[in-house]
Structures are given as structure tokens and as C-alpha cells.
Short mmCIF file of C-alpha atoms in Angstrom, two decimals:
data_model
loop_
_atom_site.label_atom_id
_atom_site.label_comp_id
_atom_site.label_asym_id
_atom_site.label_seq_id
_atom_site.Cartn_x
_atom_site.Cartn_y
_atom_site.Cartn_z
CA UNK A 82 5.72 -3.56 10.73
CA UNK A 83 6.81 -3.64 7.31
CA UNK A 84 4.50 -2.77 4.36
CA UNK A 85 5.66 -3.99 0.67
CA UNK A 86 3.98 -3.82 -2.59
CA UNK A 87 6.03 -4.90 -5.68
CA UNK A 88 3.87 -3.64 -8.60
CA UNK A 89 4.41 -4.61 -12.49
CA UNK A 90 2.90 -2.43 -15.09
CA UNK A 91 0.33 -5.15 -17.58
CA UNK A 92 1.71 -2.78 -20.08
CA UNK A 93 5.39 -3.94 -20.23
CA UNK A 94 7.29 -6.72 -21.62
CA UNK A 95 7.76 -10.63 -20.25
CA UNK A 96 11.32 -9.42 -20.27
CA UNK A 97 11.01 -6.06 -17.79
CA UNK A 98 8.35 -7.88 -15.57
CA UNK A 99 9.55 -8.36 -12.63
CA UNK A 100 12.60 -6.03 -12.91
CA UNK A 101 12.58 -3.76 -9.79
CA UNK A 102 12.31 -0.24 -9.35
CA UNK A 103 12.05 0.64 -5.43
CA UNK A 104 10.89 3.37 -3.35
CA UNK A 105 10.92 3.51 0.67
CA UNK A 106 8.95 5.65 2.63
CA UNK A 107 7.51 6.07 6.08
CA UNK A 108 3.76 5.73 6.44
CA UNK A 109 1.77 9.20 6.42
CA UNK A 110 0.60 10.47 9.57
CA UNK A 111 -3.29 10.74 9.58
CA UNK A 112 -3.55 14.10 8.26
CA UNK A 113 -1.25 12.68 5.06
CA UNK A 114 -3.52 9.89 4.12
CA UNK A 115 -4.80 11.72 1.25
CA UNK A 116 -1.53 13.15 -0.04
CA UNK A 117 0.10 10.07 0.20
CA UNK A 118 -2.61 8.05 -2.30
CA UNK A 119 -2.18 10.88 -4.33
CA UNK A 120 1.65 10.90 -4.38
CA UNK A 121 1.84 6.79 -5.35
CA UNK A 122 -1.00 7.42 -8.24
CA UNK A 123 0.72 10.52 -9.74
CA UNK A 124 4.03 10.44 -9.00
CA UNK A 125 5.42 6.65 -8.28
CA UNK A 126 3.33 5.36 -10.91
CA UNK A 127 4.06 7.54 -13.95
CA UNK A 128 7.95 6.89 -13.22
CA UNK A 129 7.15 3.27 -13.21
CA UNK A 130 8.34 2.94 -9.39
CA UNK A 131 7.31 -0.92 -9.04
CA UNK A 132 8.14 -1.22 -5.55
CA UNK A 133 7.08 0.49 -2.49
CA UNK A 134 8.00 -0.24 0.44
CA UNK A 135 6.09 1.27 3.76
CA UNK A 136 7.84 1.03 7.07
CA UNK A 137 4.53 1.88 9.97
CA UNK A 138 6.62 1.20 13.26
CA UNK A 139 4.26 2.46 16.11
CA UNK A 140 2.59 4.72 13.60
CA UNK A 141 -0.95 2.70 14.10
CA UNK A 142 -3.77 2.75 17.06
CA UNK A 143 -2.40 -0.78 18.03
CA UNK A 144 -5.39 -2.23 20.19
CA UNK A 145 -3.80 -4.95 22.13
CA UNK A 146 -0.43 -2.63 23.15
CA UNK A 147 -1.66 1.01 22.82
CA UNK A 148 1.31 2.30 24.76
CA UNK A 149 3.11 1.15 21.56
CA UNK A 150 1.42 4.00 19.93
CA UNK A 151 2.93 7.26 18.32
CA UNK A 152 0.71 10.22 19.32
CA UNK A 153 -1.25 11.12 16.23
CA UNK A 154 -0.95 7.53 14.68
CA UNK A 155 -2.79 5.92 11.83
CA UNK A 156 -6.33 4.47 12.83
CA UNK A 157 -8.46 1.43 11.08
CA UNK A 158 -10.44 4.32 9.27
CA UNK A 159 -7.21 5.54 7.94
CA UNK A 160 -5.80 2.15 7.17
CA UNK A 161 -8.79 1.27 5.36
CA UNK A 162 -8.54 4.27 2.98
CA UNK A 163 -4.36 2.88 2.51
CA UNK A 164 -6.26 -0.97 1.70
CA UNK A 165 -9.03 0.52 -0.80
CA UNK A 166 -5.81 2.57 -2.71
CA UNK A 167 -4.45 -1.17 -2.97
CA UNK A 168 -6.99 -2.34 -4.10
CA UNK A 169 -7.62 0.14 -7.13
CA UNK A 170 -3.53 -0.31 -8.05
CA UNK A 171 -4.60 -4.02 -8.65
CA UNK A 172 -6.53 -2.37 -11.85
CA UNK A 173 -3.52 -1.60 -12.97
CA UNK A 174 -0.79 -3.83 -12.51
CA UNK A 175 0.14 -7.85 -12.65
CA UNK A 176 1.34 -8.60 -8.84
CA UNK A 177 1.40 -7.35 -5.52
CA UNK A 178 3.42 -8.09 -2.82
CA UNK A 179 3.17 -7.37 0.97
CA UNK A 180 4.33 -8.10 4.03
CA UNK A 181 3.76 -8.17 7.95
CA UNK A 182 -0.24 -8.05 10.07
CA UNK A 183 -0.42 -11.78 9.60
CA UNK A 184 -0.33 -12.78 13.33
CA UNK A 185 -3.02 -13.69 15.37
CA UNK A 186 -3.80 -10.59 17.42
CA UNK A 187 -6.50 -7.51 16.72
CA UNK A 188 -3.31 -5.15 15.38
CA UNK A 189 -2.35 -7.67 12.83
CA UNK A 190 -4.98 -6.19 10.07
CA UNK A 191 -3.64 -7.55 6.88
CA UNK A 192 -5.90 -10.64 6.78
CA UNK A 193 -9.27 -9.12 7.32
CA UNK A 194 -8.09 -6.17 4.82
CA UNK A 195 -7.44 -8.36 2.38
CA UNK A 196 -11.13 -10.35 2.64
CA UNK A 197 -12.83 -7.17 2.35
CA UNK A 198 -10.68 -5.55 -0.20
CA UNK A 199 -10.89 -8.65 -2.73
CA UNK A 200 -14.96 -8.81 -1.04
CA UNK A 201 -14.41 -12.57 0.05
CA UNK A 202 -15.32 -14.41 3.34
CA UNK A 203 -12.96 -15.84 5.59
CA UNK A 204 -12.98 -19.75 5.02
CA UNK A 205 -11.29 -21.76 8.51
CA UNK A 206 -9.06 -24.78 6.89
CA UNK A 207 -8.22 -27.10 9.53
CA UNK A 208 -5.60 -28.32 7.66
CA UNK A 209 -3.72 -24.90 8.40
CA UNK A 210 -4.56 -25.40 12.03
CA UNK A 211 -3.28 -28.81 12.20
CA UNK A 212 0.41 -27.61 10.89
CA UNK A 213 0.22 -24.71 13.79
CA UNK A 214 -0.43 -27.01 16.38
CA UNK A 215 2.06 -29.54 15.55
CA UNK A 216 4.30 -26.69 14.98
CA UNK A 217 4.05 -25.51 19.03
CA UNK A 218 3.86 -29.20 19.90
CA UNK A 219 7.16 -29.56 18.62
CA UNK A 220 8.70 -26.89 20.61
CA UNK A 221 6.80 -28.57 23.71
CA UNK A 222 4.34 -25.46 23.62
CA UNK A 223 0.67 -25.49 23.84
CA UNK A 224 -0.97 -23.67 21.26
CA UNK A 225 -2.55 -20.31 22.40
CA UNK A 226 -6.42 -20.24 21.46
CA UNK A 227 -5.80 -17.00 19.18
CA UNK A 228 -3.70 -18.71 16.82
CA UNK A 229 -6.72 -20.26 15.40
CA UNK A 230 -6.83 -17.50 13.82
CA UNK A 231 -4.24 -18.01 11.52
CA UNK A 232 -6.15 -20.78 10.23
CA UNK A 233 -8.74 -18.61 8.18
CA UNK A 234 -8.10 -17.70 4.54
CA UNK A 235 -9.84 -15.50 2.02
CA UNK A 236 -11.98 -17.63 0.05
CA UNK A 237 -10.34 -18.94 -2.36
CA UNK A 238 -7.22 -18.01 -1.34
CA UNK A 239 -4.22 -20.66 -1.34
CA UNK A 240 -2.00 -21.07 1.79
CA UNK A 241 2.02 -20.80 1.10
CA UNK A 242 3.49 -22.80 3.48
CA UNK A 243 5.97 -21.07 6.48
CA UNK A 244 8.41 -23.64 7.62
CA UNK A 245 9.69 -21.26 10.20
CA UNK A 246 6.68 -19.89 12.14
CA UNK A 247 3.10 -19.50 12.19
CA UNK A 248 1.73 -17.55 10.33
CA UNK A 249 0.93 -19.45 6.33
CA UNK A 250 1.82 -16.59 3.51
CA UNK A 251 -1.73 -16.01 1.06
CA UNK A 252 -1.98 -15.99 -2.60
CA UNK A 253 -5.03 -14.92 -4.48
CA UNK A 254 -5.22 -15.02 -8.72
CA UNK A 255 -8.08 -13.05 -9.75
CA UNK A 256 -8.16 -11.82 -13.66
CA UNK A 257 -4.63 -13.07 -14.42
CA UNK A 258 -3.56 -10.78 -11.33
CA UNK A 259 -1.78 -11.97 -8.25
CA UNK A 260 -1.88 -11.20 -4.77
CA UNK A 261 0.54 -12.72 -2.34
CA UNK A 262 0.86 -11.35 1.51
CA UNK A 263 3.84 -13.02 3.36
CA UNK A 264 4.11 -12.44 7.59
CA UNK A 265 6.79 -9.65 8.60
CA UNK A 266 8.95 -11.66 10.65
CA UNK A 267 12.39 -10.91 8.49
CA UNK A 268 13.50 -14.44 8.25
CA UNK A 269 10.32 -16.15 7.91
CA UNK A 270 9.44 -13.47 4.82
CA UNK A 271 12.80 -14.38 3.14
CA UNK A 272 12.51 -17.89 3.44
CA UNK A 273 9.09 -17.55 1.80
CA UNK A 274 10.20 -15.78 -0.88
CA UNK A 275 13.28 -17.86 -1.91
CA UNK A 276 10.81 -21.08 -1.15
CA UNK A 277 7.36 -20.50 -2.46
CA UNK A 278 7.11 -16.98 -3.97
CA UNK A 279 10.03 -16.90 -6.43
CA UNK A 280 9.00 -20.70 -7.36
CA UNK A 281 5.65 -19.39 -8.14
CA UNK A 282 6.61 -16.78 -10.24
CA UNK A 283 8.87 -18.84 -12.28
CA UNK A 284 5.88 -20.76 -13.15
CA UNK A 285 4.03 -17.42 -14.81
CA UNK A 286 7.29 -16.47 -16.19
CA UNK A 287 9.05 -19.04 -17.67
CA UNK A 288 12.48 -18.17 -18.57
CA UNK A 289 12.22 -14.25 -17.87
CA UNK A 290 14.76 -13.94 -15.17
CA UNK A 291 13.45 -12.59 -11.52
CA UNK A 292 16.14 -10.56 -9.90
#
């Protein structure tokens, strides 16, 4: 599972928007939770570091395949503490970006994170489910029950549409900020981002360029 936040200071130009500056890291073990909020507020931030990305791996309890697990991995208490840091960046930047936990199953935690971090119910759009089905029906699959899941959105929220799987990306505008989660899959994610994402941001930018 791959984690990614790109993060714009409100504070600088149309022009250096969207420019990236990029850090990768592993996630903290449990015991590094604390240091690690404290190392993106006072160090990545002040040196204008605008991307982060967080590679997890097997470093989380994963319910549904716990011999996945590294010993001493994250847990939903510790994850939560990783969300509610998100959540105070948006106070200070324009957009965040992250990917990976949209799937249907109890270790894919982004959707439910992102509910209770932006304090909104889950809304089921049948709509959404009607793409998923016809999506397995194509492949001469039936649909497994859990996928419904995929179906529910943040209140809201606005579905991006995935042409290769599942999983629909989310986007949530709240105070002239943005919020956009995309599924982890590597080519579904880049598709995204070529298809929807950069489109989208071309509307808020107009002719700054978006490397």
C-alpha cells in the first residue's frame, strides 16, 4: 500500500502551485507515530516539502490476512492518529493527494478515514454500483457482495471515474481546499491522474503549468 499526499502551501504563487517538491519514507513503526507527525510539521513543512509519499507494505494489523502482518505493525488506533495529522495539514495547504485502501475489504481504511476526518456520513450511490456490476459482468464475473462497498461516498463527495477497475477515485472541495483519494493499484492510479485529476486541476489553475 502506497500512501501519497501532494501538499501546496495557500501562501505561494499561481505560478509555484503545483510545482513538486518530494519526500519518500517508510511508515513509522507504532512506537514512531508521534515522531513522525512531528517530523512532517517541523521539518517537511518549513522546507516546503509538498509531497510525501508513505510506502506501509505489511506494516498494518491487516484484519482479513493477518499473516500479512509485520510483527510490531501499525494498528487502527495508530492509523487514526496518521488520518487526524491529515486532517490538520488541510489547515494549511490547497490540495491533497492520496492513494491506495479504496477496495472493498476491512484493511482498505482510506474511505471510512476520510468520512470521519472531513466528519461526513457515508452516502450509497447506486449509480456507482451500477458501473461495478457491469464492470464484472463484462469480464463474465459475478460481482462479490463486498464490492458494494465501493459504492458509498463521503457526503458530498464526487466520484472520479476508474475505467480500469473498481474502485471510483473521491474528491471533496471544502473552503477552496481539495481532497482527492485515488485506489493504489499502479495503473489504475496513473490512469486517474492523467484522466480526471490533472483535468481537474487545470480547471483551478488555468494556464499555470502542472508538471
Amino acid at each position: 500500500m502506497l500512501g501519497l499526499n501532494l501538499l501546496s502551501s495557500a501562501q505561494e504563487s499561481s505560478e509555484k502551485l503545483f510545482q513538486v517538491r518530494g519526500f519518500c519514507i517508510g511508515a513509522p513503526k507504532p512506537t514512531g507515530v508521534e515522531r513522525f507527525v512531528k517530523f512532517i510539521n517541523e521539518e517537511l513543512a518549513p522546507r516546503k516539502v509538498n509531497t510525501l509519499v508513505l510506502l506501509v507494505g505489511y506494516n498494518y494489523q491487516y484484519k482479513s490476512y493477518p499473516q500479512l502482518r509485520d510483527s510490531g505493525a501499525l494498528s487502527k488506533k495508530d492509523v487514526k492518529k496518521i488520518v487526524e495529522a491529515i486532517h490538520l495539514a488541510q489547515s494549511r495547504v490547497n490540495l491533497i493527494i492520496t492513494n491506495g485502501g479504496l477496495g472493498p475489504t476491512s484493511d482498505d481504511l482510506t474511505l471510512k478515514g476520510v468520512a470521519k476526518a472531513y466528519k461526513r456520513n457515508l452516502i450509497f450511490h447506486p449509480e456507482i454500483l451500477k458501473k461495478i456490476e457491469e464492470r464484472f459482468k463484462a469480464r463474465g464475473i459475478e460481482m462479490p457482495k463486498i464490492n458494494q462497498n465501493q459504492a458509498l461516498l463521503p457526503q458530498g463527495a464526487k466520484a472520479l471515474d476508474n475505467q480500469l477497475g473498481s474502485a471510483p477515485g473521491i474528491l471533496i472541495e471544502e473552503d477552496k481546499k481539495f481532497f482527492i483519494a485515488l485506489p493504489g493499484v499502479p495503473h489504475e492510479m496513473k490512469a486517474m491522474l492523467e484522466n480526471e485529476v490533472i483535468f481537474f486541476l487545470k480547471t483551478k489553475v488555468g494556464k499555470t503549468k502542472i508538471y
